[in-house]
mmCIF file with all atom_site columns, C-alpha atoms and ligand atoms in Angstrom:
data_model
loop_
_atom_site.group_PDB
_atom_site.id
_atom_site.type_symbol
_atom_site.label_atom_id
_atom_site.label_alt_id
_atom_site.label_comp_id
_atom_site.label_asym_id
_atom_site.label_entity_id
_atom_site.label_seq_id
_atom_site.pdbx_PDB_ins_code
_atom_site.Cartn_x
_atom_site.Cartn_y
_atom_site.Cartn_z
_atom_site.occupancy
_atom_site.B_iso_or_equiv
_atom_site.pdbx_formal_charge
_atom_site.auth_seq_id
_atom_site.auth_comp_id
_atom_site.auth_asym_id
_atom_site.auth_atom_id
_atom_site.pdbx_PDB_model_num
ATOM   1   C  CA  . MET A 1 1   ? -16.823 15.702  11.912  1.00 47.00 ? 1184 MET A CA  1
ATOM   2   C  CA  . CYS A 1 2   ? -16.758 19.424  12.249  1.00 51.00 ? 1185 CYS A CA  1
ATOM   3   C  CA  . ILE A 1 3   ? -16.812 21.451  9.047   1.00 50.00 ? 1186 ILE A CA  1
ATOM   4   C  CA  . VAL A 1 4   ? -14.912 24.328  10.663  1.00 49.00 ? 1187 VAL A CA  1
ATOM   5   C  CA  . VAL A 1 5   ? -12.058 22.058  11.712  1.00 48.00 ? 1188 VAL A CA  1
ATOM   6   C  CA  . CYS A 1 6   ? -11.906 20.665  8.202   1.00 48.00 ? 1189 CYS A CA  1
ATOM   7   C  CA  . MET A 1 7   ? -11.742 24.129  6.689   1.00 47.00 ? 1190 MET A CA  1
ATOM   8   C  CA  . VAL A 1 8   ? -8.981  25.174  9.069   1.00 46.00 ? 1191 VAL A CA  1
ATOM   9   C  CA  . SER A 1 9   ? -6.933  22.037  8.556   1.00 48.00 ? 1192 SER A CA  1
ATOM   10  C  CA  . LYS A 1 10  ? -7.418  22.399  4.804   1.00 46.00 ? 1193 LYS A CA  1
ATOM   11  C  CA  . LYS A 1 11  ? -5.881  25.852  4.853   1.00 45.00 ? 1194 LYS A CA  1
ATOM   12  C  CA  . ALA A 1 12  ? -3.174  25.072  7.368   1.00 43.00 ? 1195 ALA A CA  1
ATOM   13  C  CA  . SER A 1 13  ? -2.084  21.894  5.677   1.00 46.00 ? 1196 SER A CA  1
ATOM   14  C  CA  . SER A 1 14  ? 0.589   22.225  3.046   1.00 48.00 ? 1197 SER A CA  1
ATOM   15  C  CA  . GLU A 1 15  ? 0.413   18.513  2.299   1.00 68.00 ? 1198 GLU A CA  1
ATOM   16  C  CA  . ARG A 1 16  ? -0.330  17.698  -1.264  1.00 79.00 ? 1199 ARG A CA  1
ATOM   17  C  CA  . LYS A 1 17  ? -3.828  16.605  -2.094  1.00 89.00 ? 1200 LYS A CA  1
ATOM   18  C  CA  . TYR A 1 18  ? -4.769  13.279  -3.579  1.00 93.00 ? 1201 TYR A CA  1
ATOM   19  C  CA  . GLU A 1 19  ? -7.194  12.777  -6.392  1.00 94.00 ? 1202 GLU A CA  1
ATOM   20  C  CA  . CYS A 1 20  ? -9.976  10.220  -6.171  1.00 94.00 ? 1203 CYS A CA  1
ATOM   21  C  CA  . HIS A 1 21  ? -9.095  7.655   -8.822  1.00 87.00 ? 1204 HIS A CA  1
ATOM   22  C  CA  . LYS A 1 22  ? -12.767 6.986   -9.455  1.00 89.00 ? 1205 LYS A CA  1
ATOM   23  C  CA  . CYS A 1 23  ? -14.099 10.512  -9.852  1.00 94.00 ? 1206 CYS A CA  1
ATOM   24  C  CA  . TRP A 1 24  ? -10.867 12.367  -10.645 1.00 91.00 ? 1207 TRP A CA  1
ATOM   25  C  CA  . VAL A 1 25  ? -11.648 15.188  -8.271  1.00 96.00 ? 1208 VAL A CA  1
ATOM   26  C  CA  . GLU A 1 26  ? -9.459  16.489  -5.463  1.00 96.00 ? 1209 GLU A CA  1
ATOM   27  C  CA  . MET A 1 27  ? -10.121 14.838  -2.150  1.00 97.00 ? 1210 MET A CA  1
ATOM   28  C  CA  . ASP A 1 28  ? -10.770 16.823  1.021   1.00 96.00 ? 1211 ASP A CA  1
ATOM   29  C  CA  . LYS A 1 29  ? -8.648  16.516  4.131   1.00 96.00 ? 1212 LYS A CA  1
ATOM   30  C  CA  . GLU A 1 30  ? -10.625 15.601  7.220   1.00 95.00 ? 1213 GLU A CA  1
ATOM   31  C  CA  . GLU A 1 31  ? -9.328  15.501  10.733  1.00 95.00 ? 1214 GLU A CA  1
ATOM   32  C  CA  . VAL A 1 32  ? -10.482 12.493  12.711  1.00 93.00 ? 1215 VAL A CA  1
ATOM   33  C  CA  . GLU A 1 33  ? -10.176 11.808  16.418  1.00 90.00 ? 1216 GLU A CA  1
ATOM   34  C  CA  . THR A 1 34  ? -8.588  8.518   17.386  1.00 87.00 ? 1217 THR A CA  1
ATOM   35  C  CA  . PHE A 1 35  ? -7.371  7.174   20.703  1.00 82.00 ? 1218 PHE A CA  1
ATOM   36  C  CA  . GLY A 1 36  ? -3.972  8.701   19.929  1.00 85.00 ? 1219 GLY A CA  1
ATOM   37  C  CA  . PRO A 1 37  ? -3.249  12.017  18.208  1.00 89.00 ? 1220 PRO A CA  1
ATOM   38  C  CA  . ASN A 1 38  ? -5.810  13.062  15.622  1.00 93.00 ? 1221 ASN A CA  1
ATOM   39  C  CA  . ILE A 1 39  ? -5.161  11.861  12.101  1.00 94.00 ? 1222 ILE A CA  1
ATOM   40  C  CA  . VAL A 1 40  ? -5.956  13.555  8.810   1.00 95.00 ? 1223 VAL A CA  1
ATOM   41  C  CA  . ILE A 1 41  ? -7.611  11.345  6.230   1.00 96.00 ? 1224 ILE A CA  1
ATOM   42  C  CA  . ASP A 1 42  ? -8.587  12.063  2.622   1.00 97.00 ? 1225 ASP A CA  1
ATOM   43  C  CA  . VAL A 1 43  ? -12.222 11.880  1.633   1.00 97.00 ? 1226 VAL A CA  1
ATOM   44  C  CA  . CYS A 1 44  ? -13.699 12.185  -1.866  1.00 97.00 ? 1227 CYS A CA  1
ATOM   45  C  CA  . PRO A 1 45  ? -16.457 14.835  -1.865  1.00 97.00 ? 1228 PRO A CA  1
ATOM   46  C  CA  . LYS A 1 46  ? -18.207 13.037  -4.730  1.00 97.00 ? 1229 LYS A CA  1
ATOM   47  C  CA  . CYS A 1 47  ? -18.248 9.305   -3.926  1.00 97.00 ? 1230 CYS A CA  1
ATOM   48  C  CA  . ASN A 1 48  ? -17.352 9.551   -0.194  1.00 97.00 ? 1231 ASN A CA  1
ATOM   49  C  CA  . GLY A 1 49  ? -14.523 7.075   -0.699  1.00 97.00 ? 1232 GLY A CA  1
ATOM   50  C  CA  . ILE A 1 50  ? -11.728 7.295   1.871   1.00 97.00 ? 1233 ILE A CA  1
ATOM   51  C  CA  . TRP A 1 51  ? -7.978  7.151   1.362   1.00 97.00 ? 1234 TRP A CA  1
ATOM   52  C  CA  . LEU A 1 52  ? -5.903  6.031   4.336   1.00 97.00 ? 1235 LEU A CA  1
ATOM   53  C  CA  . ASP A 1 53  ? -2.132  6.236   4.469   1.00 96.00 ? 1236 ASP A CA  1
ATOM   54  C  CA  . LYS A 1 54  ? -0.237  3.292   5.909   1.00 95.00 ? 1237 LYS A CA  1
ATOM   55  C  CA  . GLY A 1 55  ? -1.074  2.766   9.580   1.00 94.00 ? 1238 GLY A CA  1
ATOM   56  C  CA  . GLU A 1 56  ? -4.210  4.902   9.566   1.00 96.00 ? 1239 GLU A CA  1
ATOM   57  C  CA  . LEU A 1 57  ? -6.627  1.991   9.143   1.00 97.00 ? 1240 LEU A CA  1
ATOM   58  C  CA  . GLY A 1 58  ? -5.519  0.460   12.437  1.00 95.00 ? 1241 GLY A CA  1
ATOM   59  C  CA  . LYS A 1 59  ? -6.015  3.768   14.225  1.00 94.00 ? 1242 LYS A CA  1
ATOM   60  C  CA  . LEU A 1 60  ? -9.479  4.267   12.740  1.00 94.00 ? 1243 LEU A CA  1
ATOM   61  C  CA  . LEU A 1 61  ? -10.652 0.736   13.460  1.00 94.00 ? 1244 LEU A CA  1
ATOM   62  C  CA  . LYS A 1 62  ? -8.859  0.539   16.802  1.00 93.00 ? 1245 LYS A CA  1
ATOM   63  C  CA  . ASP A 1 63  ? -8.199  -3.036  15.729  1.00 94.00 ? 1246 ASP A CA  1
ATOM   64  C  CA  . LYS A 1 64  ? -4.608  -3.925  14.919  1.00 93.00 ? 1247 LYS A CA  1
ATOM   65  C  CA  . LYS A 1 65  ? -5.380  -7.524  14.123  1.00 94.00 ? 1248 LYS A CA  1
ATOM   66  C  CA  . LEU A 1 66  ? -7.890  -6.717  11.409  1.00 96.00 ? 1249 LEU A CA  1
ATOM   67  C  CA  . SER A 1 67  ? -5.848  -3.873  9.923   1.00 96.00 ? 1250 SER A CA  1
ATOM   68  C  CA  . ASN A 1 68  ? -2.677  -5.980  9.898   1.00 95.00 ? 1251 ASN A CA  1
ATOM   69  C  CA  . TYR A 1 69  ? -4.605  -8.778  8.246   1.00 96.00 ? 1252 TYR A CA  1
ATOM   70  C  CA  . LEU A 1 70  ? -5.647  -6.435  5.442   1.00 96.00 ? 1253 LEU A CA  1
ATOM   71  C  CA  . THR A 1 71  ? -2.377  -4.553  4.979   1.00 96.00 ? 1254 THR A CA  1
ATOM   72  C  CA  . LYS A 1 72  ? 0.495   -6.892  5.910   1.00 94.00 ? 1255 LYS A CA  1
ATOM   73  C  CA  . HIS A 1 73  ? 1.782   -9.754  3.773   1.00 91.00 ? 1256 HIS A CA  1
ATOM   74  C  CA  . ILE A 1 74  ? -0.586  -9.068  0.938   1.00 92.00 ? 1257 ILE A CA  1
ATOM   75  C  CA  . GLY A 1 75  ? 1.408   -10.920 -1.690  1.00 90.00 ? 1258 GLY A CA  1
ATOM   76  C  CA  . THR A 1 76  ? 2.886   -9.473  -4.847  1.00 91.00 ? 1259 THR A CA  1
ATOM   77  C  CA  . LYS A 1 77  ? 0.170   -9.886  -7.440  1.00 90.00 ? 1260 LYS A CA  1
ATOM   78  C  CA  . SER A 1 78  ? -2.488  -7.339  -8.236  1.00 91.00 ? 1261 SER A CA  1
ATOM   79  C  CA  . LYS A 1 79  ? -6.116  -8.356  -8.501  1.00 89.00 ? 1262 LYS A CA  1
ATOM   80  C  CA  . SER A 1 80  ? -7.316  -4.777  -8.527  1.00 91.00 ? 1263 SER A CA  1
ATOM   81  C  CA  . PRO A 1 81  ? -7.700  -2.514  -11.570 1.00 90.00 ? 1264 PRO A CA  1
ATOM   82  C  CA  . MET A 1 82  ? -7.088  0.432   -9.263  1.00 92.00 ? 1265 MET A CA  1
ATOM   83  C  CA  . ILE A 1 83  ? -4.057  2.716   -9.288  1.00 93.00 ? 1266 ILE A CA  1
ATOM   84  C  CA  . CYS A 1 84  ? -2.819  4.091   -5.980  1.00 94.00 ? 1267 CYS A CA  1
ATOM   85  C  CA  . PRO A 1 85  ? -3.829  7.768   -5.616  1.00 93.00 ? 1268 PRO A CA  1
ATOM   86  C  CA  . ARG A 1 86  ? -0.720  8.371   -3.507  1.00 94.00 ? 1269 ARG A CA  1
ATOM   87  C  CA  . CYS A 1 87  ? 2.152   6.699   -5.363  1.00 94.00 ? 1270 CYS A CA  1
ATOM   88  C  CA  . ALA A 1 88  ? 0.481   5.608   -8.647  1.00 93.00 ? 1271 ALA A CA  1
ATOM   89  C  CA  . ASN A 1 89  ? 1.522   1.978   -8.208  1.00 95.00 ? 1272 ASN A CA  1
ATOM   90  C  CA  . ILE A 1 90  ? -0.678  -1.084  -8.526  1.00 95.00 ? 1273 ILE A CA  1
ATOM   91  C  CA  . MET A 1 91  ? -3.038  -2.151  -5.787  1.00 96.00 ? 1274 MET A CA  1
ATOM   92  C  CA  . ASP A 1 92  ? -4.384  -5.493  -4.644  1.00 95.00 ? 1275 ASP A CA  1
ATOM   93  C  CA  . ILE A 1 93  ? -7.789  -6.525  -3.356  1.00 95.00 ? 1276 ILE A CA  1
ATOM   94  C  CA  . GLU A 1 94  ? -7.763  -7.776  0.223   1.00 95.00 ? 1277 GLU A CA  1
ATOM   95  C  CA  . LYS A 1 95  ? -10.772 -9.424  1.790   1.00 94.00 ? 1278 LYS A CA  1
ATOM   96  C  CA  . ALA A 1 96  ? -12.231 -9.570  5.245   1.00 94.00 ? 1279 ALA A CA  1
ATOM   97  C  CA  . ASP A 1 97  ? -14.969 -12.080 4.465   1.00 92.00 ? 1280 ASP A CA  1
ATOM   98  C  CA  . ASP A 1 98  ? -17.285 -10.238 2.068   1.00 93.00 ? 1281 ASP A CA  1
ATOM   99  C  CA  . VAL A 1 99  ? -15.694 -6.822  2.524   1.00 96.00 ? 1282 VAL A CA  1
ATOM   100 C  CA  . GLU A 1 100 ? -13.163 -6.133  -0.224  1.00 96.00 ? 1283 GLU A CA  1
ATOM   101 C  CA  . VAL A 1 101 ? -10.767 -3.241  0.103   1.00 97.00 ? 1284 VAL A CA  1
ATOM   102 C  CA  . ASP A 1 102 ? -7.934  -2.061  -2.149  1.00 97.00 ? 1285 ASP A CA  1
ATOM   103 C  CA  . VAL A 1 103 ? -4.447  -1.932  -0.694  1.00 97.00 ? 1286 VAL A CA  1
ATOM   104 C  CA  . CYS A 1 104 ? -1.375  -0.461  -2.384  1.00 97.00 ? 1287 CYS A CA  1
ATOM   105 C  CA  . LEU A 1 105 ? 1.355   -3.062  -2.822  1.00 95.00 ? 1288 LEU A CA  1
ATOM   106 C  CA  . THR A 1 106 ? 4.016   -0.356  -2.602  1.00 95.00 ? 1289 THR A CA  1
ATOM   107 C  CA  . CYS A 1 107 ? 3.052   2.252   0.013   1.00 96.00 ? 1290 CYS A CA  1
ATOM   108 C  CA  . GLY A 1 108 ? 0.569   0.171   2.039   1.00 96.00 ? 1291 GLY A CA  1
ATOM   109 C  CA  . GLY A 1 109 ? -2.199  2.779   1.782   1.00 97.00 ? 1292 GLY A CA  1
ATOM   110 C  CA  . VAL A 1 110 ? -5.817  1.642   1.776   1.00 98.00 ? 1293 VAL A CA  1
ATOM   111 C  CA  . TRP A 1 111 ? -8.803  2.703   -0.318  1.00 97.00 ? 1294 TRP A CA  1
ATOM   112 C  CA  . LEU A 1 112 ? -12.242 2.267   1.235   1.00 97.00 ? 1295 LEU A CA  1
ATOM   113 C  CA  . ASP A 1 113 ? -15.501 2.783   -0.631  1.00 96.00 ? 1296 ASP A CA  1
ATOM   114 C  CA  . SER A 1 114 ? -18.058 4.918   1.168   1.00 94.00 ? 1297 SER A CA  1
ATOM   115 C  CA  . ASP A 1 115 ? -19.588 2.253   3.418   1.00 95.00 ? 1298 ASP A CA  1
ATOM   116 C  CA  . GLU A 1 116 ? -16.612 -0.057  3.834   1.00 97.00 ? 1299 GLU A CA  1
ATOM   117 C  CA  . LEU A 1 117 ? -15.288 1.629   6.970   1.00 96.00 ? 1300 LEU A CA  1
ATOM   118 C  CA  . GLU A 1 118 ? -18.566 0.892   8.745   1.00 96.00 ? 1301 GLU A CA  1
ATOM   119 C  CA  . GLU A 1 119 ? -18.552 -2.678  7.413   1.00 97.00 ? 1302 GLU A CA  1
ATOM   120 C  CA  . LEU A 1 120 ? -15.023 -3.196  8.709   1.00 97.00 ? 1303 LEU A CA  1
ATOM   121 C  CA  . LYS A 1 121 ? -15.957 -1.753  12.093  1.00 96.00 ? 1304 LYS A CA  1
ATOM   122 C  CA  . ALA A 1 122 ? -18.787 -4.293  12.259  1.00 97.00 ? 1305 ALA A CA  1
ATOM   123 C  CA  . LYS A 1 123 ? -16.337 -7.078  11.376  1.00 96.00 ? 1306 LYS A CA  1
ATOM   124 C  CA  . SER A 1 124 ? -14.043 -5.907  14.136  1.00 96.00 ? 1307 SER A CA  1
ATOM   125 C  CA  . LYS A 1 125 ? -16.889 -5.981  16.637  1.00 95.00 ? 1308 LYS A CA  1
ATOM   126 C  CA  . GLU A 1 126 ? -17.740 -9.533  15.602  1.00 94.00 ? 1309 GLU A CA  1
ATOM   127 C  CA  . GLY A 1 127 ? -14.136 -10.461 16.365  1.00 94.00 ? 1310 GLY A CA  1
ATOM   128 C  CA  . PHE A 1 128 ? -12.960 -11.143 12.823  1.00 92.00 ? 1311 PHE A CA  1
ATOM   129 C  CA  . GLU A 1 129 ? -10.337 -13.891 12.773  1.00 89.00 ? 1312 GLU A CA  1
ATOM   130 C  CA  . GLY A 1 130 ? -9.259  -13.919 9.148   1.00 89.00 ? 1313 GLY A CA  1
ATOM   131 C  CA  . ASP A 1 131 ? -8.513  -16.740 6.738   1.00 88.00 ? 1314 ASP A CA  1
ATOM   132 C  CA  . LYS A 1 132 ? -5.186  -18.245 7.782   1.00 89.00 ? 1315 LYS A CA  1
ATOM   133 C  CA  . ASN A 1 133 ? -4.750  -20.317 4.624   1.00 89.00 ? 1316 ASN A CA  1
ATOM   134 C  CA  . ALA A 1 134 ? -5.283  -17.360 2.303   1.00 87.00 ? 1317 ALA A CA  1
ATOM   135 C  CA  . LYS A 1 135 ? -2.706  -15.430 4.307   1.00 89.00 ? 1318 LYS A CA  1
ATOM   136 C  CA  . LEU A 1 136 ? -0.177  -18.265 4.135   1.00 91.00 ? 1319 LEU A CA  1
ATOM   137 C  CA  . GLU A 1 137 ? -0.545  -18.361 0.365   1.00 90.00 ? 1320 GLU A CA  1
ATOM   138 C  CA  . GLU A 1 138 ? 0.257   -14.682 0.075   1.00 90.00 ? 1321 GLU A CA  1
ATOM   139 C  CA  . LEU A 1 139 ? 3.184   -15.009 2.458   1.00 91.00 ? 1322 LEU A CA  1
ATOM   140 C  CA  . ASP A 1 140 ? 4.507   -17.846 0.330   1.00 92.00 ? 1323 ASP A CA  1
ATOM   141 C  CA  . GLU A 1 141 ? 4.097   -15.719 -2.797  1.00 91.00 ? 1324 GLU A CA  1
ATOM   142 C  CA  . GLU A 1 142 ? 6.180   -12.975 -1.184  1.00 92.00 ? 1325 GLU A CA  1
ATOM   143 C  CA  . ARG A 1 143 ? 8.886   -15.429 -0.159  1.00 93.00 ? 1326 ARG A CA  1
ATOM   144 C  CA  . ARG A 1 144 ? 9.141   -16.876 -3.649  1.00 93.00 ? 1327 ARG A CA  1
ATOM   145 C  CA  . TYR A 1 145 ? 9.264   -13.392 -5.140  1.00 91.00 ? 1328 TYR A CA  1
ATOM   146 C  CA  . LYS A 1 146 ? 12.055  -12.368 -2.779  1.00 91.00 ? 1329 LYS A CA  1
ATOM   147 C  CA  . ALA A 1 147 ? 14.025  -15.542 -3.481  1.00 91.00 ? 1330 ALA A CA  1
ATOM   148 C  CA  . ARG A 1 148 ? 13.701  -15.005 -7.244  1.00 90.00 ? 1331 ARG A CA  1
ATOM   149 C  CA  . ASN A 1 149 ? 14.924  -11.453 -6.951  1.00 88.00 ? 1332 ASN A CA  1
ATOM   150 C  CA  . SER A 1 150 ? 17.712  -11.944 -4.442  1.00 87.00 ? 1333 SER A CA  1
ATOM   151 C  CA  . PRO A 1 151 ? 21.139  -10.684 -5.569  1.00 84.00 ? 1334 PRO A CA  1
ATOM   152 C  CA  . LEU A 1 152 ? 22.602  -14.184 -5.255  1.00 81.00 ? 1335 LEU A CA  1
ATOM   153 C  CA  . ASN A 1 153 ? 19.941  -15.639 -7.485  1.00 81.00 ? 1336 ASN A CA  1
ATOM   154 C  CA  . LYS A 1 154 ? 20.426  -12.946 -10.104 1.00 77.00 ? 1337 LYS A CA  1
ATOM   155 C  CA  . PHE A 1 155 ? 24.153  -13.648 -10.014 1.00 78.00 ? 1338 PHE A CA  1
ATOM   156 C  CA  . PHE A 1 156 ? 23.655  -17.338 -10.701 1.00 77.00 ? 1339 PHE A CA  1
ATOM   157 C  CA  . ARG A 1 157 ? 21.140  -16.714 -13.456 1.00 75.00 ? 1340 ARG A CA  1
ATOM   158 C  CA  . LYS A 1 158 ? 23.853  -15.029 -15.491 1.00 72.00 ? 1341 LYS A CA  1
ATOM   159 C  CA  . PHE A 1 159 ? 25.643  -18.333 -15.851 1.00 69.00 ? 1342 PHE A CA  1
ATOM   160 C  CA  . LYS A 1 160 ? 22.677  -20.407 -16.925 1.00 62.00 ? 1343 LYS A CA  1
HETATM 161 ZN ZN1 . ZN  B 2 .   ? -14.608 9.713   -5.639  1.00 58.39 ? 2195 ZN  B ZN1 1
HETATM 162 ZN ZN1 . ZN  B 2 .   ? 0.668   3.572   -3.023  1.00 58.39 ? 2196 ZN  B ZN1 1
#
């Protein structure tokens, strides 16, 4: 990654900066080449953690299957102590085998510790398939949550 490009994009970008929720320092914007248009990701200068907005993980990994597995249908419960640096909502831990990443339950952004991007790339190369049963459980959790909170259900609860 070219330092000059980073400096330029830093100045040109009027986007607000995120703070690393581990080090509480401002993260740097870094422009990364993908197979499509370049994307700008946020990198912590202290711990080298990476923040990815929704959709950016797939572009970085060039693996939709793996990124969808980690960011879609992730349930409703939080197993992570982390707060989303983008929208300040709760996050959940999602696993690709032994690699654990934090995903925001609200905005779908992803936090990667310094070496997790490389670990995920390796998983992708191995042809990671994912744990279907774990995914079904989370899907079920979402369905139950939606059913509980449907307008019709709330209406009926009033009369109980
Ligand atoms: Zn940090
Ligand atoms: Zn968020």
